[in-house]
Coordinates of C-alpha atoms in Angstrom, one line a residue:
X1 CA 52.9 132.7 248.8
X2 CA 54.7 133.9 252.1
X3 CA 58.0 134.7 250.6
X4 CA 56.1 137.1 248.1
X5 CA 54.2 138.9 250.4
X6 CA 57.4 139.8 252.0
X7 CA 58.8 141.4 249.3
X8 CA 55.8 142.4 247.6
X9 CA 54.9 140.3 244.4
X10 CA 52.8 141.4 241.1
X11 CA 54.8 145.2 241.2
X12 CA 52.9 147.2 239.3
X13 CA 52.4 151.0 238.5
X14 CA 49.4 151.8 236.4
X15 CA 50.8 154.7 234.2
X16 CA 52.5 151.6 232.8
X17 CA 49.2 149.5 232.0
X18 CA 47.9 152.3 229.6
X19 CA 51.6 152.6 227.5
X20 CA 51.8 151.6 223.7
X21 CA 55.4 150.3 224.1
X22 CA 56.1 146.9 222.8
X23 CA 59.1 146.8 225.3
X24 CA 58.9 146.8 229.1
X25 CA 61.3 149.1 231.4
X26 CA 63.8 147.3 233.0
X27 CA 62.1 146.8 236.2
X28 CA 58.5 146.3 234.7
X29 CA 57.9 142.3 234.7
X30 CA 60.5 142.0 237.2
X31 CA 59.2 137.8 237.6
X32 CA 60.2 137.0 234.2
X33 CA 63.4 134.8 233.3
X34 CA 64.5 133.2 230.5
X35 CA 65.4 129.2 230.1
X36 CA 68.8 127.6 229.0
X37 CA 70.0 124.3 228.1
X38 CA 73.6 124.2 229.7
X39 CA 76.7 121.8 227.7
X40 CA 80.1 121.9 228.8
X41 CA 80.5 125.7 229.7
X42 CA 78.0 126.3 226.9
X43 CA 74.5 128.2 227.8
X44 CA 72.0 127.9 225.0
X45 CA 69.0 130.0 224.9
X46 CA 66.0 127.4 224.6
X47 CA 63.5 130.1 223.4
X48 CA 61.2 129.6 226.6
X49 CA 60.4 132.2 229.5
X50 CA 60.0 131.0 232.7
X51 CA 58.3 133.0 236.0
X52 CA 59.3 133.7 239.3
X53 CA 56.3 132.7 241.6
X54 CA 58.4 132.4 245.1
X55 CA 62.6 132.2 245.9
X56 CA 63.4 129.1 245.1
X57 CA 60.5 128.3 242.1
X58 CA 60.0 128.9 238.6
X59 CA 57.0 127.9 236.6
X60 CA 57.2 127.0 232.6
X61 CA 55.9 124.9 230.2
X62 CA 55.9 121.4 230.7
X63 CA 56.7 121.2 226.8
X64 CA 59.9 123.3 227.2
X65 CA 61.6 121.0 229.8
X66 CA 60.8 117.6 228.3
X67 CA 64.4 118.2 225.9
X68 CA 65.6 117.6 229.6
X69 CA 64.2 114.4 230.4
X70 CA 64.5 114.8 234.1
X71 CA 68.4 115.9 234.3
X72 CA 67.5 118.9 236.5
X73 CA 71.6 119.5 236.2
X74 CA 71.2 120.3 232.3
X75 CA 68.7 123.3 233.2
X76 CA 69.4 127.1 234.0
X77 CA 67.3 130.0 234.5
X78 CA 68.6 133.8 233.8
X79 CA 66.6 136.1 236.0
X80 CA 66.9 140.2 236.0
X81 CA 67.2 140.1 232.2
X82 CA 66.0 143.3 229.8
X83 CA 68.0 142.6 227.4
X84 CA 68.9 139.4 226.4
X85 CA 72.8 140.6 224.8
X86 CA 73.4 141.4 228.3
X87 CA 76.3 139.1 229.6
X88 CA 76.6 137.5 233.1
X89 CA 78.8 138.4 235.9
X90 CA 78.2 141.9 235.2
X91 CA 77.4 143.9 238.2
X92 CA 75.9 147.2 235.9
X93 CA 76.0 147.6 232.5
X94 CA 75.8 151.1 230.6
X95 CA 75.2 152.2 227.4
X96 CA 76.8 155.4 225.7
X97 CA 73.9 157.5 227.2
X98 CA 75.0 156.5 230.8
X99 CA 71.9 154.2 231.6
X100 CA 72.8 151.6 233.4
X101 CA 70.8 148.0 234.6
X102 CA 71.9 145.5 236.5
X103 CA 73.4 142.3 234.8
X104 CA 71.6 139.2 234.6
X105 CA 71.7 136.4 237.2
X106 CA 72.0 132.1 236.5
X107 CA 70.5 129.9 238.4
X108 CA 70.9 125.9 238.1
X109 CA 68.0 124.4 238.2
X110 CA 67.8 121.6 240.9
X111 CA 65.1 119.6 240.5
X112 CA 62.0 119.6 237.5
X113 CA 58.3 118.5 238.5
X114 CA 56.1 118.0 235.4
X115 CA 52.4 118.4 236.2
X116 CA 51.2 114.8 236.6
X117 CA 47.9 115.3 234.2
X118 CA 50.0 117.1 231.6
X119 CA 49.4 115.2 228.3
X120 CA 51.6 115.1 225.5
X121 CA 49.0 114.7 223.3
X122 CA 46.6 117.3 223.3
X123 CA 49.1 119.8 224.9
X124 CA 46.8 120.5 227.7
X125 CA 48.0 121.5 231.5
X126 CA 51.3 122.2 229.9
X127 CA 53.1 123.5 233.1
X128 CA 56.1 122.3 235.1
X129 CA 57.5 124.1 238.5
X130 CA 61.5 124.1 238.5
X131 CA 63.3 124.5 241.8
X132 CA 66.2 126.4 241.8
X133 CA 69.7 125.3 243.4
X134 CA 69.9 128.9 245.7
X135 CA 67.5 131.2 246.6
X136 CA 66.9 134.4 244.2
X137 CA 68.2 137.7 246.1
X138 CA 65.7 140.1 245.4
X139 CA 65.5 143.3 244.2
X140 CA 63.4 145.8 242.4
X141 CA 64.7 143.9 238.8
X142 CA 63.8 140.4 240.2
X143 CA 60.6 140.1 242.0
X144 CA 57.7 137.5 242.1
X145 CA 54.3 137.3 240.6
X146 CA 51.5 136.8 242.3
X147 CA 49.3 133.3 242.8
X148 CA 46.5 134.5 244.5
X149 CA 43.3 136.2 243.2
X150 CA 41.7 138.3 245.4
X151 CA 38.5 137.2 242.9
X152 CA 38.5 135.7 239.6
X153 CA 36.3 135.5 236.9
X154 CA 34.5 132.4 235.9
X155 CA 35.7 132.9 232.3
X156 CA 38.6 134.7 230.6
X157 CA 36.1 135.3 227.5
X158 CA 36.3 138.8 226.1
X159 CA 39.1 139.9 228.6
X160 CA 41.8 142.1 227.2
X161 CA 44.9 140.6 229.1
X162 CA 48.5 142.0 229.5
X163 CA 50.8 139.3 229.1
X164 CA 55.0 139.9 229.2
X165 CA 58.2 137.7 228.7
X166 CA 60.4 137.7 225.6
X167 CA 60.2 137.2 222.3
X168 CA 61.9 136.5 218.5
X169 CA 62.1 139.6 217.3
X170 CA 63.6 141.8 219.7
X171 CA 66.5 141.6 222.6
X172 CA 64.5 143.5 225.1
X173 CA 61.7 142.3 227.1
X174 CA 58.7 142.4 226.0
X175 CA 54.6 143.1 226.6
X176 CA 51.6 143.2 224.8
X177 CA 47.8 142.6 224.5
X178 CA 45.4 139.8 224.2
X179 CA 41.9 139.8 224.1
X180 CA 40.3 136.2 224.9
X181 CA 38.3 134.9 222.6
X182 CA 35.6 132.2 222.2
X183 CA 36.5 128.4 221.1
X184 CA 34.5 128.5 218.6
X185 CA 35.6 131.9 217.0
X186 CA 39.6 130.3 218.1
X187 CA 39.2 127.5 215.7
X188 CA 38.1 129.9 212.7
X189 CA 41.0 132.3 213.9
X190 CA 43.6 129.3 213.9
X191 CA 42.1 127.1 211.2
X192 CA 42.6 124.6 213.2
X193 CA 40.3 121.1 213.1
X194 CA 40.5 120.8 217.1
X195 CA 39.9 123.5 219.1
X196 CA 42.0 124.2 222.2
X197 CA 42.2 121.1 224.8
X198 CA 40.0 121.6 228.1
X199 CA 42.4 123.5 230.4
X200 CA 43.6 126.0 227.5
X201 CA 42.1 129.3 226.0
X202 CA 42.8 131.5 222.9
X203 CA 44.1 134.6 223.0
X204 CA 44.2 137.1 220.0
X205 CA 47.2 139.7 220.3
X206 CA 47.1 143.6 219.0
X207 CA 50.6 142.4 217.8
X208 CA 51.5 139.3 216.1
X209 CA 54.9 138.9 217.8
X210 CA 55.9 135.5 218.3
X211 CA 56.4 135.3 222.1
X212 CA 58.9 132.8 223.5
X213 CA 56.4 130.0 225.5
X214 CA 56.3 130.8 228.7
X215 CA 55.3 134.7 228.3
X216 CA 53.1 135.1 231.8
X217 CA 49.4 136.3 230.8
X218 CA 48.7 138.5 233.8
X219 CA 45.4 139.8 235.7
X220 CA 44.6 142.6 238.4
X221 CA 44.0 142.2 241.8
X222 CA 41.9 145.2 242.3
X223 CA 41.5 147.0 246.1
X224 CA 39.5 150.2 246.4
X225 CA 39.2 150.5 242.9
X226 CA 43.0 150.7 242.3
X227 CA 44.9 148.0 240.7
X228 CA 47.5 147.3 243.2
X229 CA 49.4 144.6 241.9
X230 CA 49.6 141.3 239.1
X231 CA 48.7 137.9 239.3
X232 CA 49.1 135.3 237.0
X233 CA 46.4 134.0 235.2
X234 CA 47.9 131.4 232.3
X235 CA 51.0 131.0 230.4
X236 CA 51.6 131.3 226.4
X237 CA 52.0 127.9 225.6
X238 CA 51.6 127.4 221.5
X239 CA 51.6 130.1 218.8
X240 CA 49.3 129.7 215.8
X241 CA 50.7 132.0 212.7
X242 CA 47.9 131.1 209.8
X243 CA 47.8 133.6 206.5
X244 CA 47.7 136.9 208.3
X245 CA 46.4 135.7 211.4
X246 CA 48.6 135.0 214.7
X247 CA 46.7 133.3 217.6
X248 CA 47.5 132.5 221.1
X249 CA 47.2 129.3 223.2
X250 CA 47.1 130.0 227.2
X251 CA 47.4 127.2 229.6
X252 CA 44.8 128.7 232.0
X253 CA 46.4 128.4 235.5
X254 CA 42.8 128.3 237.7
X255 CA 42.1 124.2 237.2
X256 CA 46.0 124.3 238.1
X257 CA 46.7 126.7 240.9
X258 CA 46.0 124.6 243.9
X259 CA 48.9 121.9 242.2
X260 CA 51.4 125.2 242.0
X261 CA 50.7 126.5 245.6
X262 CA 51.1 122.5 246.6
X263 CA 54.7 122.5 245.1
X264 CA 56.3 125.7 246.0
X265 CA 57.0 127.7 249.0

């Protein structure tokens, strides 16, 4: 993505890949936003994330803009958020300690581009690209992910993956853990009859927060045995809560990343 390489997209510093914190410093996940449903001078939260991939383009689940049908004008992404109390058209905001982040940002969304193979049915290739109305002014609080692999593996199975975006049970941004796990071993996990559709995966969290869909499920691009930056490898597109298990569906964004790359910049 040229606009990313410009200002440098995936950020990462490793002290940070190695915390316990369920909650991300401000700047940490910079590319992650949060979707509205606008009415009147009403915003609601629609409890979906979406992710910056370049200045004028957000990816998300296809299933969290179908309440839209189309009408781009209805849609809004909030970008730079930590904390999702935070109001808009606030410069800085402090707390009593004197730490202070910058306020959120809306954007109107301009136009929405469903992928053309995602099926309503079995839920696979759930993904839709929103433009935005106005270019994002960056900063080190809103930032891109990346979209290109400098190699990726032929299968996700058995990797532990860092994922990010918000979530139900907390105001602040959040991360966790996933390891990817087999089909087969999915289906027993979810007690599901089906296991996930073609393009999707399974992913068993440390935690059993319930992400907002949308949460980006990130990967390292590696140089010289340093992880220099994130890219992004699928999206959190179902949450499976069964007795005292909580399971993970990914859309897996390899079968789909030539479509993204086709649509943006």
């Amino acid at each position: 993505a040229v606009v990313s390489a410009e200002v440098g997209c995936g950020s990462l510093e490793e002290r940070l890949l190695f915390s316990t914190d369920t909650a991300t410093e401000p700047a940490e996940y910079s590319w992650m936003g949060i979707l509205f449903q606008l009415s009147g001078a009403n915003a609601e939260n629609t409890r979906c994330s979406v992710i910056i991939v370049d200045a004028t383009h957000v990816l998300t689940p296809a299933s969290c803009v179908r309440r839209f049908n189309g009408n781009a004008e209805l849609a809004a992404v909030r970008l730079g958020t930590w904390n999702e109390t935070h109001p808009l058209d606030e410069e800085y905001i402090c707390n009593t300690r004197g730490f202070c982040v910058p306020g959120p940002v809306q954007h109107r969304v301009a136009e929405i581009k469903i992928h053309p193979q995602a099926d309503k049915d079995t839920g696979d290739n759930d993904l839709a690209i929103l433009r935005l109305s106005k270019p994002i002014k960056w900063s080190a609080y809103v930032s891109p992910i990346c979209l290109q692999a400098a190699s990726e593996p032929s299968s996700w199975i058995s990797h532990n993956l860092h994922f990010g975006g918000f979530d139900h049970s907390s105001y602040l941004k959040g991360k966790g853990l996933a390891m990817a796990v087999s089909r087969q071993y999915c289906t027993q996990l979810s007690g599901s009859s089906t296991p996930p559709p073609e393009n999707q995966f399974c992913g068993y969290p440390i935690k059993r927060t319930r992400f907002y869909e949308g949460a980006g499920v990130l990967a390292l691009n590696i140089e010289q045995d340093v992880p220099r930056n994130f890219y992004l490898a699928a999206l959190l597109v179902k949450v499976i809560n069964n007795k005292q298990t909580t399971v993970y569906i990914f859309q897996d964004l390899r079968p789909l990343r030539r479509w993204i790359l086709d649509n943006t910049n």
